[in-house]
Amino acid sequence: MKIAVTSRGKDLQAQVDPRFGRAAYILVVDTETLAVDVLDNSENVNAFKGAGIQAASLISDKGAEALLTGHCGPNAFKTLEAAGVKVVNDVQGTIEGAVTNFKNGRYSYAENADVDGHW
Amino acid sequence: MLISVASGKGGTGKTTVATNLAYSLGSRAVILDCDVEEPNAHLFLHPDMDTTEQVWAQVPEVNQDACTLCRKCVDICRFRALVVAGKSLLVFPELCHSCGGCFEVCPENALNEGRRELGQIETGHSHGLECVTGCLRVGEAMSPPLIRKVRAHVRPDKINIIDAPPGTSCPVIAAMKGTDFVLMVTEPTPFGLHDLILAVEAVKVLGLPHGLVINRSDMGDEKVRDYAQKENIPILMEIPYDRAIAESYSKGKLIAEMWPEWTDIFQELFQKIQSCLA
Ligand code: SF4
Ligand code: SF4
């Protein structure tokens, strides 16, 4: 399956970016092959509002079924929920470590958004 | 006639000037409180309320059965209020600016007209003065549309006094734009001057005639007066710091009501505004 991980860099050794909507990059990783699709999130980083919503739509379009990140606001969460993308919050460390933890079932999915929106 | 009362920052005495000016003009005037995030003119005027009207913004609602997820609406929305999530189109009404673009482009007629509450407008009267107050819904981020609705209550046959929001951003522009005169209220302090300069820039961009009221005029320094002289901004009134005035304010009382001689002073202020425009 494909999962999206917010990232400070472009490869599996990069650190997880704790932000979702304004993450530097979002990596869509195939959990079987570890193939990486790098999504440049720079357009959203500078968005005044609604960055999380756009990022959520983007990863769902790329076929991700789960998102690993630090925090995910309510509007992004709502979008992900509607798209059927599960969310894991409070993820740290490298992208590779996070993917391994995910495969080993170490994470539990969030039931609610954990950060207030900015409006 | 339309006079807006503005200040570069809060707490300079803007509402004191707006309410006392309006009170002193009495039944010749209408006061429109456009400081919709924190309307407080009514706390001094204590109007008897006549009507309350809800104000709405038009936002799209999706008929998912008719929507083919073609994304034409998503692409046209500059405010990113629409998004495709999996097999459905989502609307984020709080991001919508009611431009109507999505309704125009949808080939399937899949968008219905829904609405989001912006706030409400109350009208009332106090001592013959008409009072109109806009009050933004708690949690609502967009005040300009509500401010424009408050301004729809302007009476062409009267002296309309707009209490503008503090600052220099969009809501202030919405309140000042197209008014005949901007009365700027400031204090003679470094902070007062700093914010006054920003406010004057905004007023100049709009090309509006303007004048200055200096509140707590016996405190601080001369820099505001020097600036006004250099920029050719007339100082129309000075209100000295006075304990009794500060106390009346904290009790929700008008200066002109407590000390009737102030009624004459505020009427004089109005005459000075008129002569600035002559
Ligand atoms: S009305 Fe305009 S701002 Fe609102 S959702 Fe449609 S296109 Fe976007
Ligand atoms: S334009 Fe109409 S049909 Fe196309 S995605 Fe938007 S609502 Fe659906």
CSV table of C-alpha atoms and ligand atoms in Angstrom, one decimal:
chain,number,residue,atom,x,y,z
A,1,MET,CA,0.0,0.0,0.0
A,2,LYS,CA,1.0,3.6,-0.4
A,3,ILE,CA,1.4,5.9,2.6
A,4,ALA,CA,2.3,9.6,2.7
A,5,VAL,CA,4.8,10.9,5.2
A,6,THR,CA,5.6,14.6,5.8
A,7,SER,CA,9.3,15.2,5.3
A,8,ARG,CA,12.0,17.8,5.7
A,9,GLY,CA,13.9,16.3,2.8
A,10,LYS,CA,13.5,14.2,-0.4
A,11,ASP,CA,14.6,10.7,0.6
A,12,LEU,CA,14.0,8.0,3.2
A,13,GLN,CA,16.8,9.2,5.4
A,14,ALA,CA,15.2,12.6,5.9
A,15,GLN,CA,13.5,13.6,9.1
A,16,VAL,CA,9.7,13.6,9.5
A,17,ASP,CA,8.4,17.2,9.2
A,18,PRO,CA,5.9,17.6,12.1
A,19,ARG,CA,3.7,20.0,10.1
A,20,PHE,CA,1.3,18.7,7.6
A,21,GLY,CA,-0.1,21.5,5.4
A,22,ARG,CA,3.1,23.4,5.6
A,23,ALA,CA,5.6,20.5,5.4
A,24,ALA,CA,8.6,21.1,3.1
A,25,TYR,CA,7.9,17.9,1.2
A,26,ILE,CA,5.5,15.0,1.4
A,27,LEU,CA,6.8,11.6,0.4
A,28,VAL,CA,4.4,9.0,-0.9
A,29,VAL,CA,6.1,5.7,-0.1
A,30,ASP,CA,5.1,2.2,-1.3
A,31,THR,CA,5.4,0.1,1.8
A,32,GLU,CA,6.4,-3.0,-0.2
A,33,THR,CA,9.0,-1.7,-2.7
A,34,LEU,CA,9.9,1.4,-0.7
A,35,ALA,CA,9.6,3.4,-4.0
A,36,VAL,CA,9.3,7.1,-3.2
A,37,ASP,CA,7.2,9.7,-4.9
A,38,VAL,CA,8.4,13.1,-3.8
A,39,LEU,CA,5.7,15.8,-3.7
A,40,ASP,CA,7.0,19.3,-3.5
A,41,ASN,CA,4.7,21.1,-1.1
A,42,SER,CA,6.3,24.6,-1.5
A,43,GLU,CA,3.1,26.1,-3.0
A,44,ASN,CA,1.2,25.1,0.1
A,45,VAL,CA,3.9,26.3,2.5
A,46,ASN,CA,3.2,29.8,1.3
A,47,ALA,CA,-0.5,29.5,1.2
A,48,PHE,CA,-2.3,32.0,3.4
A,49,LYS,CA,-5.1,29.6,4.4
A,50,GLY,CA,-6.2,26.1,3.6
A,51,ALA,CA,-2.8,24.6,3.2
A,52,GLY,CA,-3.8,21.4,5.0
A,53,ILE,CA,-6.9,20.9,2.9
A,54,GLN,CA,-4.8,21.2,-0.3
A,55,ALA,CA,-2.2,18.8,0.9
A,56,ALA,CA,-4.9,16.3,2.0
A,57,SER,CA,-6.5,16.4,-1.5
A,58,LEU,CA,-3.0,16.0,-3.1
A,59,ILE,CA,-2.0,12.9,-1.2
A,60,SER,CA,-5.4,11.3,-1.7
A,61,ASP,CA,-5.0,11.9,-5.5
A,62,LYS,CA,-1.6,10.2,-5.3
A,63,GLY,CA,-3.3,7.1,-3.9
A,64,ALA,CA,-2.0,7.3,-0.3
A,65,GLU,CA,-4.1,5.3,2.1
A,66,ALA,CA,-2.5,6.6,5.3
A,67,LEU,CA,-0.7,9.8,6.4
A,68,LEU,CA,2.1,9.8,8.9
A,69,THR,CA,2.8,13.3,10.3
A,70,GLY,CA,3.3,15.4,13.5
A,71,HIS,CA,0.0,17.3,13.7
A,72,CYS,CA,-3.0,17.6,11.4
A,73,GLY,CA,-5.6,20.4,11.8
A,74,PRO,CA,-9.3,19.9,11.7
A,75,ASN,CA,-10.0,20.9,8.1
A,76,ALA,CA,-7.2,18.7,6.7
A,77,PHE,CA,-8.5,15.9,8.9
A,78,LYS,CA,-12.0,16.3,7.6
A,79,THR,CA,-10.7,16.2,4.0
A,80,LEU,CA,-8.6,13.1,4.7
A,81,GLU,CA,-11.5,11.4,6.4
A,82,ALA,CA,-13.7,12.1,3.4
A,83,ALA,CA,-11.0,10.7,1.1
A,84,GLY,CA,-10.7,7.6,3.3
A,85,VAL,CA,-7.0,8.4,4.2
A,86,LYS,CA,-6.2,7.3,7.8
A,87,VAL,CA,-4.0,9.6,9.9
A,88,VAL,CA,-1.2,8.9,12.4
A,89,ASN,CA,0.0,11.9,14.5
A,90,ASP,CA,3.1,12.5,16.6
A,91,VAL,CA,5.4,10.6,14.2
A,92,GLN,CA,9.1,11.4,14.7
A,93,GLY,CA,12.5,10.2,13.4
A,94,THR,CA,13.4,9.3,9.8
A,95,ILE,CA,11.0,8.6,7.1
A,96,GLU,CA,12.4,5.1,6.8
A,97,GLY,CA,12.0,4.4,10.5
A,98,ALA,CA,8.4,5.7,10.4
A,99,VAL,CA,7.6,3.5,7.5
A,100,THR,CA,9.1,0.5,9.3
A,101,ASN,CA,7.1,1.3,12.5
A,102,PHE,CA,4.0,1.6,10.4
A,103,LYS,CA,4.6,-1.8,8.8
A,104,ASN,CA,5.1,-3.4,12.2
A,105,GLY,CA,1.8,-2.0,13.4
A,106,ARG,CA,3.4,0.3,16.0
A,107,TYR,CA,1.1,3.2,15.3
A,108,SER,CA,-2.5,3.8,16.0
A,109,TYR,CA,-4.7,5.9,13.8
A,110,ALA,CA,-6.0,9.3,15.1
A,111,GLU,CA,-9.8,9.5,15.6
A,112,ASN,CA,-9.8,13.3,15.7
A,113,ALA,CA,-7.9,16.3,14.5
A,114,ASP,CA,-5.4,17.5,17.2
A,115,VAL,CA,-4.6,21.1,16.4
A,116,ASP,CA,-7.0,24.0,16.0
A,117,GLY,CA,-7.2,25.6,12.6
A,118,HIS,CA,-5.9,29.1,12.0
A,119,TRP,CA,-9.2,31.0,11.5
B,1,MET,CA,-22.6,63.4,4.6
B,2,LEU,CA,-20.4,60.5,5.6
B,3,ILE,CA,-17.6,60.9,8.2
B,4,SER,CA,-15.5,57.9,9.3
B,5,VAL,CA,-13.7,58.0,12.6
B,6,ALA,CA,-10.5,55.9,12.5
B,7,SER,CA,-7.3,55.3,14.4
B,8,GLY,CA,-4.2,53.4,13.6
B,9,LYS,CA,-4.6,51.3,16.8
B,10,GLY,CA,-7.2,50.6,19.5
B,11,GLY,CA,-7.6,52.4,22.7
B,12,THR,CA,-6.9,56.0,21.4
B,13,GLY,CA,-10.3,57.3,22.1
B,14,LYS,CA,-11.8,56.7,18.6
B,15,THR,CA,-15.2,55.5,20.0
B,16,THR,CA,-15.2,58.4,22.5
B,17,VAL,CA,-14.9,60.9,19.6
B,18,ALA,CA,-17.4,59.0,17.4
B,19,THR,CA,-20.1,58.7,20.0
B,20,ASN,CA,-19.7,62.2,21.5
B,21,LEU,CA,-19.8,63.7,18.0
B,22,ALA,CA,-22.9,61.8,17.1
B,23,TYR,CA,-24.6,62.5,20.4
B,24,SER,CA,-23.9,66.2,20.1
B,25,LEU,CA,-25.4,66.3,16.6
B,26,GLY,CA,-28.5,64.4,17.9
B,27,SER,CA,-31.3,63.7,15.5
B,28,ARG,CA,-29.3,65.2,12.6
B,29,ALA,CA,-27.0,62.2,12.8
B,30,VAL,CA,-26.8,58.4,12.4
B,31,ILE,CA,-24.0,56.5,14.1
B,32,LEU,CA,-22.9,53.3,12.3
B,33,ASP,CA,-20.7,51.0,14.4
B,34,CYS,CA,-18.4,49.3,11.9
B,35,ASP,CA,-16.0,48.0,14.5
B,36,VAL,CA,-17.8,44.8,14.1
B,37,GLU,CA,-15.4,42.5,15.9
B,38,GLU,CA,-15.8,44.6,19.0
B,39,PRO,CA,-18.7,47.0,18.6
B,40,ASN,CA,-18.8,49.3,21.7
B,41,ALA,CA,-20.6,52.5,20.7
B,42,HIS,CA,-23.8,51.2,22.2
B,43,LEU,CA,-22.1,50.9,25.6
B,44,PHE,CA,-22.0,54.7,25.7
B,45,LEU,CA,-25.2,55.5,23.8
B,46,HIS,CA,-27.4,52.9,25.4
B,47,PRO,CA,-29.9,52.9,22.5
B,48,ASP,CA,-33.3,51.3,22.6
B,49,MET,CA,-33.1,48.6,20.0
B,50,ASP,CA,-35.7,48.5,17.3
B,51,THR,CA,-34.6,45.7,14.9
B,52,THR,CA,-32.2,42.9,14.5
B,53,GLU,CA,-31.3,41.4,11.2
B,54,GLN,CA,-29.1,38.4,10.4
B,55,VAL,CA,-26.5,38.8,7.7
B,56,TRP,CA,-25.5,35.9,5.5
B,57,ALA,CA,-22.8,35.1,3.0
B,58,GLN,CA,-23.8,32.9,0.0
B,59,VAL,CA,-21.7,29.7,-0.1
B,60,PRO,CA,-22.1,26.7,-2.3
B,61,GLU,CA,-23.5,23.4,-1.1
B,62,VAL,CA,-22.8,20.3,-3.1
B,63,ASN,CA,-25.3,17.9,-4.5
B,64,GLN,CA,-23.0,14.9,-4.5
B,65,ASP,CA,-25.3,12.8,-6.8
B,66,ALA,CA,-25.1,15.4,-9.6
B,67,CYS,CA,-21.4,16.2,-9.1
B,68,THR,CA,-19.1,14.4,-11.6
B,69,LEU,CA,-15.9,15.5,-9.8
B,70,CYS,CA,-14.8,17.4,-12.9
B,71,ARG,CA,-13.0,19.9,-10.6
B,72,LYS,CA,-14.0,23.0,-12.7
B,73,CYS,CA,-15.2,24.6,-9.5
B,74,VAL,CA,-12.0,23.6,-7.6
B,75,ASP,CA,-9.8,25.2,-10.3
B,76,ILE,CA,-11.7,28.5,-10.4
B,77,CYS,CA,-11.9,29.1,-6.7
B,78,ARG,CA,-9.1,31.5,-5.8
B,79,PHE,CA,-9.8,31.0,-2.1
B,80,ARG,CA,-9.4,27.2,-2.2
B,81,ALA,CA,-12.7,26.7,-0.5
B,82,LEU,CA,-13.5,23.6,-2.6
B,83,VAL,CA,-11.6,20.4,-2.7
B,84,VAL,CA,-12.0,16.9,-4.1
B,85,ALA,CA,-11.4,14.3,-1.4
B,86,GLY,CA,-11.6,10.8,-2.7
B,87,LYS,CA,-15.1,10.3,-4.2
B,88,SER,CA,-16.6,13.5,-2.9
B,89,LEU,CA,-16.4,17.3,-3.3
B,90,LEU,CA,-16.0,19.1,0.0
B,91,VAL,CA,-16.8,22.7,0.7
B,92,PHE,CA,-15.1,24.7,3.4
B,93,PRO,CA,-17.7,27.5,3.9
B,94,GLU,CA,-15.4,29.5,6.2
B,95,LEU,CA,-12.9,30.0,3.4
B,96,CYS,CA,-15.5,31.0,0.8
B,97,HIS,CA,-15.6,34.7,-0.3
B,98,SER,CA,-18.9,34.4,-2.0
B,99,CYS,CA,-17.5,35.4,-5.4
B,100,GLY,CA,-20.0,33.1,-7.2
B,101,GLY,CA,-17.4,31.7,-9.6
B,102,CYS,CA,-18.1,28.0,-8.8
B,103,PHE,CA,-21.8,28.4,-9.5
B,104,GLU,CA,-20.9,29.9,-12.9
B,105,VAL,CA,-18.6,27.2,-14.1
B,106,CYS,CA,-20.3,24.0,-12.8
B,107,PRO,CA,-21.6,22.2,-16.0
B,108,GLU,CA,-23.8,19.9,-14.0
B,109,ASN,CA,-25.7,22.4,-11.8
B,110,ALA,CA,-24.4,20.4,-8.9
B,111,LEU,CA,-24.0,23.4,-6.6
B,112,ASN,CA,-26.9,24.8,-4.6
B,113,GLU,CA,-27.0,28.1,-2.8
B,114,GLY,CA,-26.3,27.6,0.9
B,115,ARG,CA,-25.3,30.3,3.4
B,116,ARG,CA,-23.0,31.0,6.2
B,117,GLU,CA,-23.9,33.5,9.0
B,118,LEU,CA,-21.6,36.5,9.1
B,119,GLY,CA,-23.2,38.2,12.1
B,120,GLN,CA,-26.1,40.6,12.8
B,121,ILE,CA,-27.0,44.2,12.5
B,122,GLU,CA,-29.1,45.9,15.2
B,123,THR,CA,-30.7,49.2,14.7
B,124,GLY,CA,-32.0,51.5,17.5
B,125,HIS,CA,-32.2,55.0,18.7
B,126,SER,CA,-30.8,57.1,21.6
B,127,HIS,CA,-31.9,60.7,22.3
B,128,GLY,CA,-33.2,61.0,18.7
B,129,LEU,CA,-29.9,59.7,17.3
B,130,GLU,CA,-30.1,56.7,15.1
B,131,CYS,CA,-27.8,53.9,16.0
B,132,VAL,CA,-26.7,51.0,13.7
B,133,THR,CA,-24.4,48.3,15.1
B,134,GLY,CA,-22.8,45.4,13.2
B,135,CYS,CA,-21.7,42.5,15.3
B,136,LEU,CA,-19.6,39.8,13.7
B,137,ARG,CA,-20.4,36.2,14.6
B,138,VAL,CA,-17.9,34.7,17.0
B,139,GLY,CA,-15.5,32.6,15.0
B,140,GLU,CA,-16.3,34.4,11.7
B,141,ALA,CA,-13.0,35.7,10.1
B,142,MET,CA,-14.4,37.9,7.3
B,143,SER,CA,-15.7,41.3,8.4
B,144,PRO,CA,-15.7,43.4,5.2
B,145,PRO,CA,-19.0,41.9,3.9
B,146,LEU,CA,-20.8,42.7,7.2
B,147,ILE,CA,-19.3,46.2,7.3
B,148,ARG,CA,-20.7,46.9,3.8
B,149,LYS,CA,-24.1,45.7,5.0
B,150,VAL,CA,-23.9,48.1,8.0
B,151,ARG,CA,-23.0,50.9,5.6
B,152,ALA,CA,-26.1,50.1,3.6
B,153,HIS,CA,-27.9,51.8,6.5
B,154,VAL,CA,-26.4,55.2,5.7
B,155,ARG,CA,-29.0,57.9,5.5
B,156,PRO,CA,-28.3,60.3,2.7
B,157,ASP,CA,-30.3,63.1,4.4
B,158,LYS,CA,-28.3,62.9,7.6
B,159,ILE,CA,-24.8,63.2,9.0
B,160,ASN,CA,-23.5,59.6,9.1
B,161,ILE,CA,-20.7,58.8,11.5
B,162,ILE,CA,-18.9,55.6,11.0
B,163,ASP,CA,-17.0,54.1,13.9
B,164,ALA,CA,-14.3,52.3,11.9
B,165,PRO,CA,-12.3,49.3,13.3
B,166,PRO,CA,-8.8,50.1,14.5
B,167,GLY,CA,-5.7,49.4,12.4
B,168,THR,CA,-5.1,49.7,8.7
B,169,SER,CA,-6.2,46.3,7.2
B,170,CYS,CA,-9.1,45.3,4.9
B,171,PRO,CA,-11.9,45.9,7.5
B,172,VAL,CA,-10.7,49.5,8.0
B,173,ILE,CA,-10.6,50.1,4.3
B,174,ALA,CA,-14.1,48.7,4.0
B,175,ALA,CA,-15.3,51.1,6.7
B,176,MET,CA,-13.4,54.3,5.3
B,177,LYS,CA,-13.6,53.8,1.6
B,178,GLY,CA,-15.9,56.3,-0.1
B,179,THR,CA,-16.5,58.4,3.0
B,180,ASP,CA,-16.4,62.2,2.6
B,181,PHE,CA,-14.0,62.7,5.5
B,182,VAL,CA,-11.8,60.7,7.7
B,183,LEU,CA,-11.4,61.9,11.3
B,184,MET,CA,-8.3,60.3,12.7
B,185,VAL,CA,-7.9,60.0,16.4
B,186,THR,CA,-4.4,59.6,17.9
B,187,GLU,CA,-2.4,60.2,21.0
B,188,PRO,CA,0.8,62.3,21.2
B,189,THR,CA,3.1,59.3,22.0
B,190,PRO,CA,5.6,57.4,19.9
B,191,PHE,CA,3.2,54.5,19.5
B,192,GLY,CA,0.4,56.9,18.6
B,193,LEU,CA,2.6,58.5,16.0
B,194,HIS,CA,3.8,55.3,14.5
B,195,ASP,CA,0.3,54.0,14.0
B,196,LEU,CA,-1.0,57.4,12.8
B,197,ILE,CA,1.6,57.4,10.0
B,198,LEU,CA,0.3,54.0,8.8
B,199,ALA,CA,-3.3,55.2,9.0
B,200,VAL,CA,-2.4,58.4,7.1
B,201,GLU,CA,-0.8,56.3,4.3
B,202,ALA,CA,-4.0,54.3,3.9
B,203,VAL,CA,-6.2,57.3,3.8
B,204,LYS,CA,-3.9,59.0,1.2
B,205,VAL,CA,-4.1,55.9,-1.0
B,206,LEU,CA,-7.9,56.1,-0.8
B,207,GLY,CA,-7.6,59.9,-1.6
B,208,LEU,CA,-9.9,60.9,1.3
B,209,PRO,CA,-9.9,64.3,3.0
B,210,HIS,CA,-8.8,63.9,6.6
B,211,GLY,CA,-8.2,65.7,9.9
B,212,LEU,CA,-6.8,64.9,13.3
B,213,VAL,CA,-8.1,64.7,16.8
B,214,ILE,CA,-5.4,64.5,19.5
B,215,ASN,CA,-6.6,62.7,22.6
B,216,ARG,CA,-4.9,63.0,26.0
B,217,SER,CA,-3.2,66.0,24.2
B,218,ASP,CA,-1.3,67.3,27.2
B,219,MET,CA,0.7,64.0,27.6
B,220,GLY,CA,3.6,62.8,25.5
B,221,ASP,CA,5.5,65.0,23.2
B,222,GLU,CA,5.2,67.4,20.2
B,223,LYS,CA,6.1,64.8,17.5
B,224,VAL,CA,2.5,64.2,16.5
B,225,ARG,CA,1.9,67.9,16.1
B,226,ASP,CA,5.1,68.3,14.1
B,227,TYR,CA,4.1,65.5,11.9
B,228,ALA,CA,0.7,66.9,11.3
B,229,GLN,CA,2.1,70.3,10.4
B,230,LYS,CA,4.7,68.7,8.0
B,231,GLU,CA,2.0,66.6,6.3
B,232,ASN,CA,-0.5,69.5,6.3
B,233,ILE,CA,-3.1,67.6,8.3
B,234,PRO,CA,-5.4,70.0,10.2
B,235,ILE,CA,-5.7,69.4,13.9
B,236,LEU,CA,-9.4,69.9,14.5
B,237,MET,CA,-9.6,69.1,18.2
B,238,GLU,CA,-7.6,68.3,21.2
B,239,ILE,CA,-8.9,66.5,24.3
B,240,PRO,CA,-6.7,67.0,27.3
B,241,TYR,CA,-6.2,64.2,29.8
B,242,ASP,CA,-8.7,64.5,32.6
B,243,ARG,CA,-9.4,62.1,35.3
B,244,ALA,CA,-13.1,62.9,35.3
B,245,ILE,CA,-13.2,62.1,31.5
B,246,ALA,CA,-11.4,58.8,32.0
B,247,GLU,CA,-13.8,57.9,34.8
B,248,SER,CA,-16.9,58.8,32.8
B,249,TYR,CA,-15.5,56.5,30.0
B,250,SER,CA,-15.0,53.6,32.4
B,251,LYS,CA,-18.6,54.0,33.6
B,252,GLY,CA,-20.0,54.0,30.0
B,253,LYS,CA,-20.9,57.7,30.1
B,254,LEU,CA,-20.5,60.3,27.3
B,255,ILE,CA,-18.4,63.4,28.0
B,256,ALA,CA,-21.0,65.5,26.2
B,257,GLU,CA,-23.8,64.1,28.4
B,258,MET,CA,-21.9,64.6,31.7
B,259,TRP,CA,-20.7,68.1,30.8
B,260,PRO,CA,-23.0,69.9,28.3
B,261,GLU,CA,-20.3,72.4,27.3
B,262,TRP,CA,-18.7,69.5,25.5
B,263,THR,CA,-21.7,69.3,23.2
B,264,ASP,CA,-20.7,72.7,21.8
B,265,ILE,CA,-17.1,71.7,21.4
B,266,PHE,CA,-18.1,68.6,19.4
B,267,GLN,CA,-20.6,70.7,17.3
B,268,GLU,CA,-17.7,73.0,16.6
B,269,LEU,CA,-15.6,70.0,15.5
B,270,PHE,CA,-18.3,69.1,13.0
B,271,GLN,CA,-18.3,72.7,11.7
B,272,LYS,CA,-14.5,72.5,11.3
B,273,ILE,CA,-15.0,69.3,9.3
B,274,GLN,CA,-17.5,71.1,7.1
B,275,SER,CA,-15.2,74.0,6.5
B,276,CYS,CA,-12.4,71.5,5.5
B,277,LEU,CA,-14.7,70.2,2.8
B,278,ALA,CA,-15.9,73.6,1.7
C,1,SF4,S1,-18.3,31.3,-4.3
C,1,SF4,FE1,-16.2,31.8,-5.0
C,1,SF4,S2,-15.0,31.7,-3.1
C,1,SF4,FE2,-16.9,30.7,-2.7
C,1,SF4,S3,-16.5,28.5,-3.1
C,1,SF4,FE3,-17.3,29.4,-5.0
C,1,SF4,S4,-15.6,30.0,-6.2
C,1,SF4,FE4,-14.8,29.7,-4.1
C,2,SF4,S1,-17.9,21.9,-11.3
C,2,SF4,FE1,-19.8,20.9,-10.6
C,2,SF4,S2,-19.6,18.8,-11.3
C,2,SF4,FE2,-17.6,19.7,-11.5
C,2,SF4,S3,-16.6,19.2,-9.5
C,2,SF4,FE3,-17.6,21.2,-9.2
C,2,SF4,S4,-19.6,20.7,-8.4
C,2,SF4,FE4,-18.8,18.8,-9.3
